[in-house]
Amino acid sequence: MKVLIIGANGKIGQLLIEQMLEDKQHVPLAMVRKEEQAQRYQFQGVETVLVDLESSVEEIAEAARTCDAIIFTAGSGGSTGPDKTLLIDLDGAVKAMEAAEQVGISRFVLVSALGAEDRNRWPDSIRPYYVAKHFADRILESTELIYTILRPGGLLDDAGQGRVSLQTPGESGSIPRADVAAVIAAVLDNPATFRKSYDLVSGSQTIEEALPRA
Ligand SMILES: NC(=O)c1ccc[n+]([C@@H]2O[C@H](COP(=O)([O-])OP(=O)(O)OC[C@H]3O[C@@H](n4cnc5c(N)ncnc54)[C@H](OP(=O)(O)O)[C@@H]3O)[C@@H](O)[C@H]2O)c1
């Protein structure tokens, strides 16, 4: 599958593309917003498209046109305000969904955040962030796209452990970004994860054990 990675220059995005280049199961198309980011990927032989999520649905759709799937792992980050959270984590994600629909891509993997489905679990300090994640998830769940939503706990830069907990709702915890990237790659063509949403933290099972089977 050729896969548009939205947020390709992000920490998870970079790990995911690294993994895809190693596995050779899928071909990444890196969506980035700066020329120097594109050049770095091109140097590694990765195809790129330069598109900002604040641009139009049509531009995102044009970028995705040759792809079979979209992975959305972008986010406005902790150093911007709620305005950017709304524009990227919510509207950016929804525009990516609309772009997928426009060009007939059905497979869509969204990186959300642990607890996004339950307002009682949203920390006061980052409530607007959770609002954005919650409604992006809900809108995706209401589409006809073949989605998988992954809701990781606190992200760590530690080496991947390859041990995760994928199912248990209400769980708290953290997880290395490398393990999130590995789970994204593993769910991509696993039909048992289609139209499902999962909490994702470090756990005791290997990724293969933790993933449902069709
Ligand atoms: N931090 C946590 O503990 C935590 C927990 C659960 C879930 N998450 C979620 O996990 C996801 C990935 O995390 P991460 O650590 O990989 O994030 P990250 O390193 O901050 O990467 C986010 C990416 O989004 C891109 N982006 C931001 N605004 C954009 C725009 N206007 N157009 C196009 N791309 C844009 C950034 O581009 P640039 O590189 O150009 O800035 C960056 O590459 C995010 O959705 C985050 O909310 C985070």
Coordinates of C-alpha atoms and ligand atoms in Angstrom, one line a residue:
M1 CA 0.0 0.0 0.0
K2 CA 1.1 3.5 -0.7
V3 CA 0.4 5.6 2.4
L4 CA 0.2 9.4 2.9
I5 CA 1.8 10.2 6.3
I6 CA 0.4 13.5 7.6
G7 CA 2.8 14.7 10.3
A8 CA 5.7 13.0 8.6
N9 CA 8.3 15.3 10.1
G10 CA 6.9 14.7 13.6
K11 CA 8.6 12.3 16.1
I12 CA 6.1 9.5 15.5
G13 CA 6.0 10.3 11.8
Q14 CA 9.8 9.9 11.4
L15 CA 9.9 6.6 13.4
L16 CA 7.0 5.3 11.3
I17 CA 8.7 6.1 8.0
E18 CA 11.9 4.6 9.3
Q19 CA 10.0 1.4 10.1
M20 CA 8.3 1.4 6.7
L21 CA 11.6 1.7 4.9
E22 CA 13.0 -1.2 6.9
D23 CA 9.9 -3.5 6.6
K24 CA 9.3 -2.7 2.9
Q25 CA 5.6 -3.7 3.4
H26 CA 4.2 -0.3 2.5
V27 CA 5.5 2.8 0.7
P28 CA 5.3 6.1 2.5
L29 CA 4.5 9.4 0.9
A30 CA 5.7 12.0 3.5
M31 CA 3.5 15.1 3.8
V32 CA 5.6 17.9 5.3
R33 CA 5.3 21.7 5.3
K34 CA 8.9 22.9 4.8
E35 CA 11.2 22.5 1.9
E36 CA 14.2 21.4 4.1
Q37 CA 12.1 18.6 5.6
A38 CA 11.2 17.4 2.1
Q39 CA 14.8 17.5 1.0
R40 CA 15.8 15.4 4.0
Y41 CA 13.3 12.7 3.1
Q42 CA 14.1 12.9 -0.6
F43 CA 17.7 12.2 0.3
Q44 CA 16.5 9.0 1.9
G45 CA 14.6 8.1 -1.2
V46 CA 11.2 8.9 0.3
E47 CA 8.6 10.6 -1.9
T48 CA 7.3 13.9 -0.4
V49 CA 4.5 16.4 -0.8
L50 CA 4.7 19.9 0.6
V51 CA 1.3 20.7 2.1
D52 CA 0.2 22.7 5.1
L53 CA -2.8 21.4 7.0
E54 CA -4.1 24.9 7.2
S55 CA -4.5 24.8 3.4
S56 CA -7.6 23.5 1.6
V57 CA -9.1 20.1 1.5
E58 CA -8.5 20.1 -2.2
E59 CA -4.7 20.5 -1.7
I60 CA -4.6 17.7 0.8
A61 CA -6.7 15.5 -1.6
E62 CA -4.3 16.3 -4.5
A63 CA -1.4 15.2 -2.3
A64 CA -3.2 12.0 -1.4
R65 CA -4.4 11.1 -4.9
T66 CA -1.9 8.3 -5.6
C67 CA -2.3 6.7 -2.1
D68 CA -4.3 3.8 -0.8
A69 CA -4.3 4.9 2.9
I70 CA -3.8 8.0 5.1
I71 CA -2.1 8.0 8.5
F72 CA -2.7 11.2 10.5
T73 CA -0.1 11.7 13.2
A74 CA 0.1 15.5 13.0
G75 CA -0.5 17.8 16.0
S76 CA -0.1 21.4 16.8
G77 CA 2.2 20.6 19.8
G78 CA 2.4 21.9 23.3
S79 CA 4.0 25.3 22.4
T80 CA 1.0 26.7 20.5
G81 CA -2.4 27.9 21.8
P82 CA -5.9 26.4 21.5
D83 CA -6.4 28.2 18.2
K84 CA -3.7 26.0 16.5
T85 CA -5.0 23.0 18.4
L86 CA -8.4 23.6 16.8
L87 CA -6.9 24.3 13.3
I88 CA -4.6 21.2 13.2
D89 CA -5.7 18.5 15.7
L90 CA -9.4 19.0 14.9
D91 CA -9.9 20.8 11.6
G92 CA -6.7 19.5 10.1
A93 CA -7.7 15.9 10.9
V94 CA -11.3 16.4 9.5
K95 CA -9.9 18.0 6.3
A96 CA -7.7 14.9 5.9
M97 CA -10.8 12.7 6.3
E98 CA -12.7 14.9 3.7
A99 CA -9.7 14.7 1.4
A100 CA -9.7 10.9 1.7
E101 CA -13.4 10.8 0.8
Q102 CA -12.8 13.1 -2.1
V103 CA -10.2 10.9 -3.8
G104 CA -11.8 7.6 -2.8
I105 CA -9.2 6.5 -0.2
S106 CA -11.0 4.4 2.4
R107 CA -8.3 3.4 4.9
F108 CA -7.6 6.0 7.6
V109 CA -5.5 5.6 10.7
L110 CA -5.7 8.5 13.3
V111 CA -3.4 9.1 16.2
S112 CA -5.6 10.5 19.0
A113 CA -4.9 10.7 22.7
L114 CA -5.6 8.4 25.7
G115 CA -8.9 9.2 27.3
A116 CA -10.2 11.4 24.5
E117 CA -13.5 9.5 24.4
D118 CA -14.4 10.3 28.0
R119 CA -14.7 14.0 29.2
N120 CA -14.2 12.8 32.8
R121 CA -10.7 11.9 31.9
W122 CA -9.6 15.2 30.4
P123 CA -7.0 17.1 32.5
D124 CA -8.1 20.7 33.1
S125 CA -4.8 22.1 31.9
I126 CA -5.2 20.7 28.4
R127 CA -9.0 20.5 28.0
P128 CA -9.1 22.3 24.6
Y129 CA -6.6 19.7 23.3
Y130 CA -8.9 16.9 24.4
V131 CA -11.9 18.6 22.9
A132 CA -10.1 18.6 19.5
K133 CA -9.1 15.0 19.8
H134 CA -12.5 13.9 21.0
F135 CA -14.4 15.5 18.1
A136 CA -11.9 14.5 15.5
D137 CA -12.4 10.9 16.7
R138 CA -16.2 11.2 16.8
I139 CA -16.3 12.7 13.3
L140 CA -14.0 9.9 11.9
E141 CA -16.2 7.3 13.6
S142 CA -19.3 8.8 11.9
T143 CA -17.8 8.6 8.4
E144 CA -17.8 5.5 6.2
L145 CA -14.0 5.4 6.2
I146 CA -12.3 2.2 7.2
Y147 CA -10.7 3.8 10.2
T148 CA -8.5 2.7 13.1
I149 CA -8.1 5.2 16.0
L150 CA -5.2 4.8 18.3
R151 CA -5.3 6.7 21.6
P152 CA -1.8 6.5 23.0
G153 CA -0.9 7.5 26.6
G154 CA 1.9 9.9 27.4
L155 CA 4.5 9.7 24.6
L156 CA 8.1 8.8 25.5
D157 CA 11.3 9.1 23.4
D158 CA 12.7 5.9 25.0
A159 CA 13.6 3.0 22.8
G160 CA 10.7 0.8 21.7
Q161 CA 9.9 -2.1 24.0
G162 CA 7.7 -4.0 21.6
R163 CA 5.3 -4.7 24.5
V164 CA 1.9 -3.0 24.6
S165 CA -1.6 -3.0 25.9
L166 CA -4.0 -2.2 23.2
Q167 CA -7.5 -2.8 24.5
T168 CA -8.3 -2.0 28.1
P169 CA -10.5 1.1 28.2
G170 CA -9.9 3.5 31.1
E171 CA -6.2 2.5 31.4
S172 CA -3.6 5.2 32.2
G173 CA 0.0 5.0 31.2
S174 CA 2.7 6.0 28.8
I175 CA 4.3 4.5 25.7
P176 CA 7.5 5.0 23.6
R177 CA 6.8 6.7 20.3
A178 CA 8.6 3.9 18.6
D179 CA 6.0 1.4 19.9
V180 CA 3.2 3.7 18.7
A181 CA 4.8 3.8 15.2
A182 CA 5.1 0.0 15.3
V183 CA 1.4 -0.4 16.2
I184 CA 0.4 2.0 13.4
A185 CA 2.4 0.0 10.9
A186 CA 0.8 -3.3 12.2
V187 CA -2.8 -2.1 12.2
L188 CA -2.6 -0.7 8.7
D189 CA -3.7 -3.8 6.8
N190 CA -5.1 -5.8 9.8
P191 CA -8.9 -6.1 9.0
A192 CA -9.7 -7.0 12.6
T193 CA -8.7 -3.4 13.6
F194 CA -11.0 -1.8 10.9
R195 CA -13.6 0.6 12.3
K196 CA -12.2 0.2 15.8
S197 CA -10.7 2.6 18.4
Y198 CA -8.1 1.5 20.9
D199 CA -6.4 2.9 24.0
L200 CA -2.6 2.3 23.6
V201 CA -0.1 2.1 26.4
S202 CA 3.0 0.0 27.2
G203 CA 2.0 -3.4 28.5
S204 CA 3.1 -7.0 28.7
Q205 CA 2.0 -8.4 25.3
T206 CA 4.0 -8.3 22.1
I207 CA 2.3 -6.2 19.4
E208 CA 1.4 -9.4 17.5
E209 CA -0.3 -10.8 20.7
A210 CA -2.0 -7.5 21.5
L211 CA -3.5 -7.0 18.0
P212 CA -6.9 -8.7 17.3
R213 CA -7.0 -11.2 14.5
A214 CA -9.8 -11.5 11.9
Ligands
LIG1 N1 2.7 14.2 23.6 C1 2.0 13.3 24.1 O1 2.3 12.8 25.2 C2 0.9 12.7 23.3 C3 0.1 11.7 23.8 C4 -0.9 11.1 23.1 C5 -1.1 11.5 21.7 N2 -0.3 12.5 21.2 C6 -0.5 12.9 19.8 O2 0.4 12.1 19.0 C7 0.5 12.7 17.7 C8 2.0 12.7 17.3 O3 2.9 13.0 18.3 P1 4.4 13.5 18.0 O4 5.1 13.5 19.3 O5 4.9 12.7 16.9 O6 4.2 15.0 17.6 P2 5.2 16.0 16.9 O7 6.6 15.5 17.0 O8 4.9 17.3 17.5 O9 4.7 16.0 15.4 C9 3.6 16.7 15.0 C10 3.7 17.0 13.5 O10 2.6 17.7 13.0 C11 3.0 18.6 12.1 N3 2.2 19.8 11.9 C12 1.9 20.7 12.8 N4 1.2 21.7 12.2 C13 1.1 21.4 10.9 C14 0.5 22.0 9.8 N5 -0.1 23.2 9.9 N6 0.6 21.4 8.6 C15 1.2 20.2 8.5 N7 1.8 19.5 9.5 C16 1.7 20.1 10.7 C17 4.4 19.1 12.6 O11 5.1 19.7 11.5 P3 6.5 20.4 11.8 O12 7.5 19.3 12.0 O13 6.7 21.1 10.5 O14 6.4 21.3 13.0 C18 5.0 17.8 13.1 O15 5.7 17.2 12.2 C19 0.0 14.1 17.9 O16 -1.3 14.1 17.3 C20 -0.2 14.3 19.4 O17 -1.3 15.1 19.7 C21 0.7 13.1 22.0

